[in-house]
Amino acid sequence: MHLKRLEIHGFKSFADTIKLDFEAGITAVVGPNGCGKSNIIDAIRWSLGEMSAKSLRSSMMMDVVFNGSGSRPPQNMAEVTLTFDNTDKRLPIDFTEVSVSRRLFRSGESEYFINRTQCRLRDVKELFLDTGMGEDGYSSLEQGKVEWILQAKPEERRELFEEAAGVSKYRARREEALRKLERVEIDLSRLADIVSVTQDQIRKLENAVSKAKTYQRVREELKNLEIADWLHQLSSADTEAAEIEQRLSQAQQDVEARNTDTHRLDAEISEQRVALAHLEEDLLAANQALSAIDADIKIGEERIN
C-alpha cells in the first residue's frame, strides 16, 4: 500500500485545485520557504481526520479554508482527497484503489468520504488502524516528532510500537468494547432503577385498579338497587293506578245509576204534576159547582122567607 495521488482544493494556501501523483518509492517535495510544502503534509494529516487545529499550525479549524488574498476571493470549502494503491489489500476493503476525502465548509459543516461514499470520521480512522497512516500514525513525522519519541514515556512509545506491529486496532476494539460494556452496565443500572420505579408504579396502579374495580362493583350494585326500587315503585304505582281506575269506574257506574234514578224521578214528578193539575181543575170545578149550589140554596131560602 502506498499513497498514489493527492488532490487539494481550497485548503490553506491552495486556492486552486492541485493534483500530485506519487510513484512507488521515495518522493521529495522541495521548494523555498513559504511555498506550501508543510501545507501538503497538513493536507494529508487533515484528510485522515486530524481534529487539532494546533497540530495543523492554525488557531482554529476554520483557518484551513482558503481565506482569500489580494487577488483571490475566499473559498467556501476546503477539500482534500488521498488515493491509495491497495493491491496488497493492506487496507481492509475490497478495492485495489481506495480514495479518502474530507470536506470542511465555511458554515462549519464537515463531511468524510471513502471511495466517494459518505461516511463517518470513525470509519476513516478504523480503515487506517494498524497501517501507520492515521492522523497520529508513525508514517507522518513532523519536526520535533523524533525528539518527542526519544523523550516519550514508555506507554506513549508503546502506542507507536503497537501501531507498527498491527495490534493497535485490537487494543482500540478492546477499549471500545470496554466502553460499550461500561455503557451497558450504566444502562443496566439505569434499567434496574427504572424497573424498580416501574414496579412501584405498577403496584400503585394495581391498587388504583383494585379500588376502581371496587368502585365500579359498588356503583353497579347501587345502580341495580336503584333500578329494583324504581321498578317496585313503578309496580306499586301501577297497582294503585289500577285501583283508582276501578274506583273511578265504580263511581262512574254510580253516577250513571243516580242519573237514571234522577230521570225516573223527574218523569214521576212530571206525571204527578200533571195529575195535580187535573185534580186542581176538578177541585175548581167542584168549588164552582158548590158555589152555584150554595147560591141556589140561598135563593131558595129567600123565596121561602
Short mmCIF file of C-alpha atoms in Angstrom, two decimals:
data_model
loop_
_atom_site.label_atom_id
_atom_site.label_comp_id
_atom_site.label_asym_id
_atom_site.label_seq_id
_atom_site.Cartn_x
_atom_site.Cartn_y
_atom_site.Cartn_z
CA MET A 1 0.00 0.00 0.00
CA HIS A 2 1.30 3.47 -0.85
CA LEU A 3 -0.04 6.96 -1.42
CA LYS A 4 -0.79 7.26 -5.11
CA ARG A 5 -2.42 10.66 -5.53
CA LEU A 6 -3.14 13.82 -3.55
CA GLU A 7 -5.82 16.32 -4.62
CA ILE A 8 -6.20 19.63 -2.79
CA HIS A 9 -8.77 22.37 -3.30
CA GLY A 10 -9.28 25.48 -1.15
CA PHE A 11 -7.04 24.16 1.65
CA LYS A 12 -4.85 26.76 3.31
CA SER A 13 -2.68 28.39 0.61
CA PHE A 14 -4.02 26.19 -2.22
CA ALA A 15 -6.86 28.26 -3.67
CA ASP A 16 -6.89 26.32 -6.95
CA THR A 17 -7.20 22.58 -7.34
CA ILE A 18 -3.85 20.82 -7.48
CA LYS A 19 -3.10 17.15 -8.10
CA LEU A 20 0.12 15.45 -7.03
CA ASP A 21 0.91 11.93 -8.24
CA PHE A 22 3.28 9.78 -6.18
CA GLU A 23 5.17 6.83 -7.62
CA ALA A 24 6.24 3.88 -5.51
CA GLY A 25 9.41 4.60 -3.61
CA ILE A 26 10.68 7.89 -2.21
CA THR A 27 9.25 11.25 -3.26
CA ALA A 28 10.79 14.53 -2.11
CA VAL A 29 8.87 17.81 -2.06
CA VAL A 30 11.27 20.73 -2.32
CA GLY A 31 10.89 24.47 -2.65
CA PRO A 32 11.62 27.80 -1.00
CA ASN A 33 10.23 28.76 2.37
CA GLY A 34 6.55 29.69 2.27
CA CYS A 35 5.75 27.87 -0.97
CA GLY A 36 3.39 25.41 0.77
CA LYS A 37 5.48 22.30 1.43
CA SER A 38 4.27 21.96 5.01
CA ASN A 39 0.71 22.59 3.87
CA ILE A 40 0.92 19.42 1.77
CA ILE A 41 1.72 17.39 4.91
CA ASP A 42 -1.02 19.25 6.78
CA ALA A 43 -3.47 18.39 3.99
CA ILE A 44 -2.59 14.69 4.23
CA ARG A 45 -2.98 14.63 8.02
CA TRP A 46 -6.19 16.70 7.85
CA SER A 47 -7.81 14.36 5.31
CA LEU A 48 -7.03 11.41 7.61
CA GLY A 49 -9.06 13.01 10.41
CA GLU A 50 -6.74 15.37 12.28
CA MET A 51 -9.02 17.33 14.64
CA SER A 52 -6.44 19.57 16.32
CA ALA A 53 -6.11 22.98 14.67
CA LYS A 54 -2.87 23.50 16.60
CA SER A 55 -1.36 20.37 15.02
CA LEU A 56 -2.16 21.92 11.65
CA ARG A 57 -0.41 25.15 12.68
CA SER A 58 -3.72 27.04 12.88
CA SER A 59 -5.59 28.78 15.68
CA MET A 60 -8.92 27.23 14.74
CA MET A 61 -10.08 24.60 12.27
CA MET A 62 -11.85 27.13 10.03
CA ASP A 63 -8.41 28.61 9.22
CA VAL A 64 -7.68 25.67 6.89
CA VAL A 65 -10.23 27.07 4.40
CA PHE A 66 -8.50 29.46 1.97
CA ASN A 67 -9.26 32.91 3.35
CA GLY A 68 -8.51 34.91 0.23
CA SER A 69 -5.63 37.15 -0.83
CA GLY A 70 -5.15 40.47 -2.52
CA SER A 71 -6.10 38.98 -5.87
CA ARG A 72 -8.20 35.94 -4.89
CA PRO A 73 -11.57 35.81 -3.09
CA PRO A 74 -12.04 33.44 -0.11
CA GLN A 75 -13.16 29.87 -0.78
CA ASN A 76 -16.35 28.48 0.76
CA MET A 77 -14.96 24.97 1.14
CA ALA A 78 -11.72 23.11 1.66
CA GLU A 79 -11.40 19.58 0.25
CA VAL A 80 -8.55 17.08 0.26
CA THR A 81 -8.61 13.63 -1.35
CA LEU A 82 -6.00 10.91 -0.85
CA THR A 83 -5.86 7.98 -3.24
CA PHE A 84 -4.01 4.81 -2.17
CA ASP A 85 -2.78 1.83 -4.14
CA ASN A 86 -4.30 -1.13 -2.26
CA THR A 87 -3.24 -4.01 -4.47
CA ASP A 88 -1.65 -5.68 -1.43
CA LYS A 89 -5.02 -5.45 0.43
CA ARG A 90 -3.34 -3.75 3.39
CA LEU A 91 -6.48 -1.73 3.82
CA PRO A 92 -9.41 -3.97 4.85
CA ILE A 93 -11.57 -3.05 1.88
CA ASP A 94 -12.22 -4.97 -1.34
CA PHE A 95 -10.78 -2.39 -3.75
CA THR A 96 -7.34 -2.15 -5.35
CA GLU A 97 -7.58 1.65 -5.23
CA VAL A 98 -9.00 3.48 -2.23
CA SER A 99 -9.76 7.19 -2.00
CA VAL A 100 -10.42 9.10 1.21
CA SER A 101 -11.86 12.63 1.12
CA ARG A 102 -12.61 15.28 3.70
CA ARG A 103 -14.57 18.49 3.20
CA LEU A 104 -14.98 21.46 5.50
CA PHE A 105 -17.46 24.21 4.66
CA ARG A 106 -17.16 27.75 5.95
CA SER A 107 -20.54 27.19 7.65
CA GLY A 108 -18.77 24.68 9.92
CA GLU A 109 -20.20 21.50 8.37
CA SER A 110 -17.75 18.67 7.77
CA GLU A 111 -18.03 15.60 5.51
CA TYR A 112 -15.98 12.43 5.01
CA PHE A 113 -15.97 10.04 2.05
CA ILE A 114 -14.45 6.64 1.30
CA ASN A 115 -14.45 5.94 -2.45
CA ARG A 116 -16.91 8.84 -2.85
CA THR A 117 -19.38 7.26 -0.43
CA GLN A 118 -20.16 9.50 2.52
CA CYS A 119 -19.12 8.01 5.85
CA ARG A 120 -18.15 8.92 9.42
CA LEU A 121 -14.78 10.05 10.75
CA ARG A 122 -14.81 6.86 12.79
CA ASP A 123 -15.00 4.81 9.57
CA VAL A 124 -11.91 6.60 8.21
CA LYS A 125 -9.95 6.00 11.42
CA GLU A 126 -10.91 2.32 11.54
CA LEU A 127 -9.88 1.91 7.89
CA PHE A 128 -6.30 3.02 8.67
CA LEU A 129 -5.86 1.26 12.02
CA ASP A 130 -2.52 -0.61 12.18
CA THR A 131 -1.33 0.95 8.90
CA GLY A 132 0.59 3.84 10.48
CA MET A 133 -1.43 6.21 8.29
CA GLY A 134 -3.72 7.67 10.97
CA GLU A 135 -3.55 11.34 11.89
CA ASP A 136 -1.24 10.32 14.77
CA GLY A 137 0.47 7.47 12.95
CA TYR A 138 4.22 6.94 12.72
CA SER A 139 4.11 7.41 8.93
CA SER A 140 3.96 11.18 9.43
CA LEU A 141 6.87 12.61 11.45
CA GLU A 142 6.93 16.39 11.58
CA GLN A 143 9.73 18.44 13.06
CA GLY A 144 10.26 17.55 16.70
CA LYS A 145 8.40 14.22 16.46
CA VAL A 146 11.62 12.13 16.55
CA GLU A 147 12.79 14.01 19.63
CA TRP A 148 9.36 13.50 21.17
CA ILE A 149 9.61 9.76 20.53
CA LEU A 150 13.01 9.61 22.20
CA GLN A 151 11.74 11.52 25.23
CA ALA A 152 8.30 9.92 25.34
CA LYS A 153 7.08 7.86 28.22
CA PRO A 154 7.14 4.07 27.81
CA GLU A 155 3.36 3.85 27.43
CA GLU A 156 3.47 6.56 24.71
CA ARG A 157 6.20 4.72 22.75
CA ARG A 158 4.23 1.52 23.26
CA GLU A 159 1.36 3.01 21.24
CA LEU A 160 3.73 3.57 18.29
CA PHE A 161 5.10 0.02 18.53
CA GLU A 162 1.58 -1.41 18.69
CA GLU A 163 0.64 0.63 15.62
CA ALA A 164 3.68 -0.70 13.77
CA ALA A 165 3.05 -4.27 14.94
CA GLY A 166 -0.57 -4.15 13.81
CA VAL A 167 -2.13 -4.72 17.20
CA SER A 168 -3.42 -1.22 17.91
CA LYS A 169 -6.71 -1.96 16.19
CA TYR A 170 -7.28 -4.85 18.58
CA ARG A 171 -6.47 -2.59 21.53
CA ALA A 172 -8.80 0.05 20.08
CA ARG A 173 -11.51 -2.55 19.64
CA ARG A 174 -10.89 -3.84 23.17
CA GLU A 175 -11.12 -0.31 24.56
CA GLU A 176 -14.26 0.30 22.52
CA ALA A 177 -15.70 -2.98 23.80
CA LEU A 178 -14.84 -1.95 27.37
CA ARG A 179 -16.50 1.44 26.79
CA LYS A 180 -19.55 -0.31 25.38
CA LEU A 181 -19.54 -2.70 28.35
CA GLU A 182 -19.33 0.26 30.72
CA ARG A 183 -22.20 1.96 28.87
CA VAL A 184 -24.17 -1.28 29.00
CA GLU A 185 -23.53 -1.60 32.74
CA ILE A 186 -24.64 2.02 33.22
CA ASP A 187 -27.70 1.32 31.08
CA LEU A 188 -28.40 -1.83 33.10
CA SER A 189 -28.11 0.16 36.32
CA ARG A 190 -30.48 2.75 34.90
CA LEU A 191 -32.81 -0.02 33.75
CA ALA A 192 -32.73 -1.53 37.24
CA ASP A 193 -33.71 1.87 38.65
CA ILE A 194 -36.39 2.20 36.00
CA VAL A 195 -37.66 -1.32 36.75
CA SER A 196 -37.77 -0.53 40.48
CA VAL A 197 -39.65 2.70 39.84
CA THR A 198 -41.87 0.94 37.33
CA GLN A 199 -42.67 -1.83 39.82
CA ASP A 200 -43.65 0.79 42.40
CA GLN A 201 -45.81 2.46 39.79
CA ILE A 202 -47.30 -0.92 38.84
CA ARG A 203 -48.15 -1.62 42.49
CA LYS A 204 -49.75 1.80 42.79
CA LEU A 205 -51.61 1.23 39.54
CA GLU A 206 -52.74 -2.21 40.71
CA ASN A 207 -54.08 -0.64 43.93
CA ALA A 208 -55.77 2.05 41.89
CA VAL A 209 -57.23 -0.59 39.55
CA SER A 210 -58.48 -2.61 42.55
CA LYS A 211 -60.10 0.48 44.03
CA ALA A 212 -61.57 1.36 40.66
CA LYS A 213 -62.98 -2.16 40.27
CA THR A 214 -64.46 -1.99 43.80
CA TYR A 215 -65.95 1.38 42.99
CA GLN A 216 -67.39 0.06 39.74
CA ARG A 217 -68.83 -3.01 41.51
CA VAL A 218 -70.42 -0.91 44.29
CA ARG A 219 -71.69 1.56 41.73
CA GLU A 220 -73.19 -1.28 39.69
CA GLU A 221 -74.84 -2.75 42.79
CA LEU A 222 -76.21 0.67 43.71
CA LYS A 223 -77.48 1.09 40.19
CA ASN A 224 -79.18 -2.32 40.32
CA LEU A 225 -80.75 -1.44 43.69
CA GLU A 226 -81.95 1.88 42.33
CA ILE A 227 -83.43 0.11 39.31
CA ALA A 228 -85.12 -2.52 41.53
CA ASP A 229 -86.53 0.23 43.78
CA TRP A 230 -87.74 2.14 40.77
CA LEU A 231 -89.36 -0.99 39.34
CA HIS A 232 -91.00 -1.67 42.72
CA GLN A 233 -92.27 1.88 42.87
CA LEU A 234 -93.48 1.57 39.31
CA SER A 235 -95.28 -1.70 40.12
CA SER A 236 -96.89 -0.11 43.21
CA ALA A 237 -97.90 2.87 41.14
CA ASP A 238 -99.41 0.56 38.53
CA THR A 239 -101.38 -1.28 41.25
CA GLU A 240 -102.55 1.98 42.78
CA ALA A 241 -103.48 3.31 39.37
CA ALA A 242 -105.49 0.14 38.68
CA GLU A 243 -107.31 0.55 41.99
CA ILE A 244 -108.02 4.20 41.23
CA GLU A 245 -109.27 3.28 37.79
CA GLN A 246 -111.52 0.61 39.35
CA ARG A 247 -112.92 3.11 41.88
CA LEU A 248 -113.36 5.66 39.13
CA SER A 249 -115.23 3.10 37.04
CA GLN A 250 -117.46 2.24 40.03
CA ALA A 251 -118.07 5.92 40.67
CA GLN A 252 -118.99 6.42 37.04
CA GLN A 253 -121.43 3.49 37.30
CA ASP A 254 -122.90 5.02 40.48
CA VAL A 255 -123.27 8.37 38.74
CA GLU A 256 -124.95 6.71 35.79
CA ALA A 257 -127.31 4.84 38.17
CA ARG A 258 -128.09 8.06 40.03
CA ASN A 259 -128.66 9.81 36.74
CA THR A 260 -131.08 7.03 35.76
CA ASP A 261 -132.93 7.40 39.09
CA THR A 262 -133.00 11.15 38.65
CA HIS A 263 -134.53 10.83 35.19
CA ARG A 264 -137.09 8.35 36.55
CA LEU A 265 -137.98 10.65 39.47
CA ASP A 266 -138.17 13.64 37.14
CA ALA A 267 -140.62 11.66 34.97
CA GLU A 268 -142.69 10.65 38.01
CA ILE A 269 -142.72 14.26 39.26
CA SER A 270 -143.88 15.41 35.86
CA GLU A 271 -146.67 12.84 35.93
CA GLN A 272 -147.63 13.88 39.48
CA ARG A 273 -147.68 17.50 38.41
CA VAL A 274 -149.99 16.67 35.52
CA ALA A 275 -152.24 14.65 37.85
CA LEU A 276 -152.14 17.50 40.38
CA ALA A 277 -153.15 19.94 37.69
CA HIS A 278 -156.09 17.73 36.78
CA LEU A 279 -157.08 17.47 40.43
CA GLU A 280 -156.83 21.21 40.82
CA GLU A 281 -159.06 21.62 37.76
CA ASP A 282 -161.54 19.11 39.20
CA LEU A 283 -161.39 20.90 42.58
CA LEU A 284 -162.01 24.23 40.91
CA ALA A 285 -164.95 22.79 39.04
CA ALA A 286 -166.30 21.24 42.25
CA ASN A 287 -165.91 24.53 44.10
CA GLN A 288 -167.71 26.32 41.31
CA ALA A 289 -170.47 23.76 41.39
CA LEU A 290 -170.68 24.05 45.19
CA SER A 291 -170.82 27.82 44.93
CA ALA A 292 -173.62 27.50 42.44
CA ILE A 293 -175.47 25.13 44.75
CA ASP A 294 -174.94 27.50 47.65
CA ALA A 295 -176.31 30.31 45.58
CA ASP A 296 -179.32 28.27 44.60
CA ILE A 297 -179.91 27.34 48.25
CA LYS A 298 -179.65 30.95 49.28
CA ILE A 299 -182.12 31.94 46.59
CA GLY A 300 -184.43 29.16 47.62
CA GLU A 301 -184.31 30.21 51.25
CA GLU A 302 -185.06 33.74 50.32
CA ARG A 303 -188.07 32.59 48.44
CA ILE A 304 -189.28 30.60 51.35
CA ASN A 305 -188.98 33.52 53.65
#
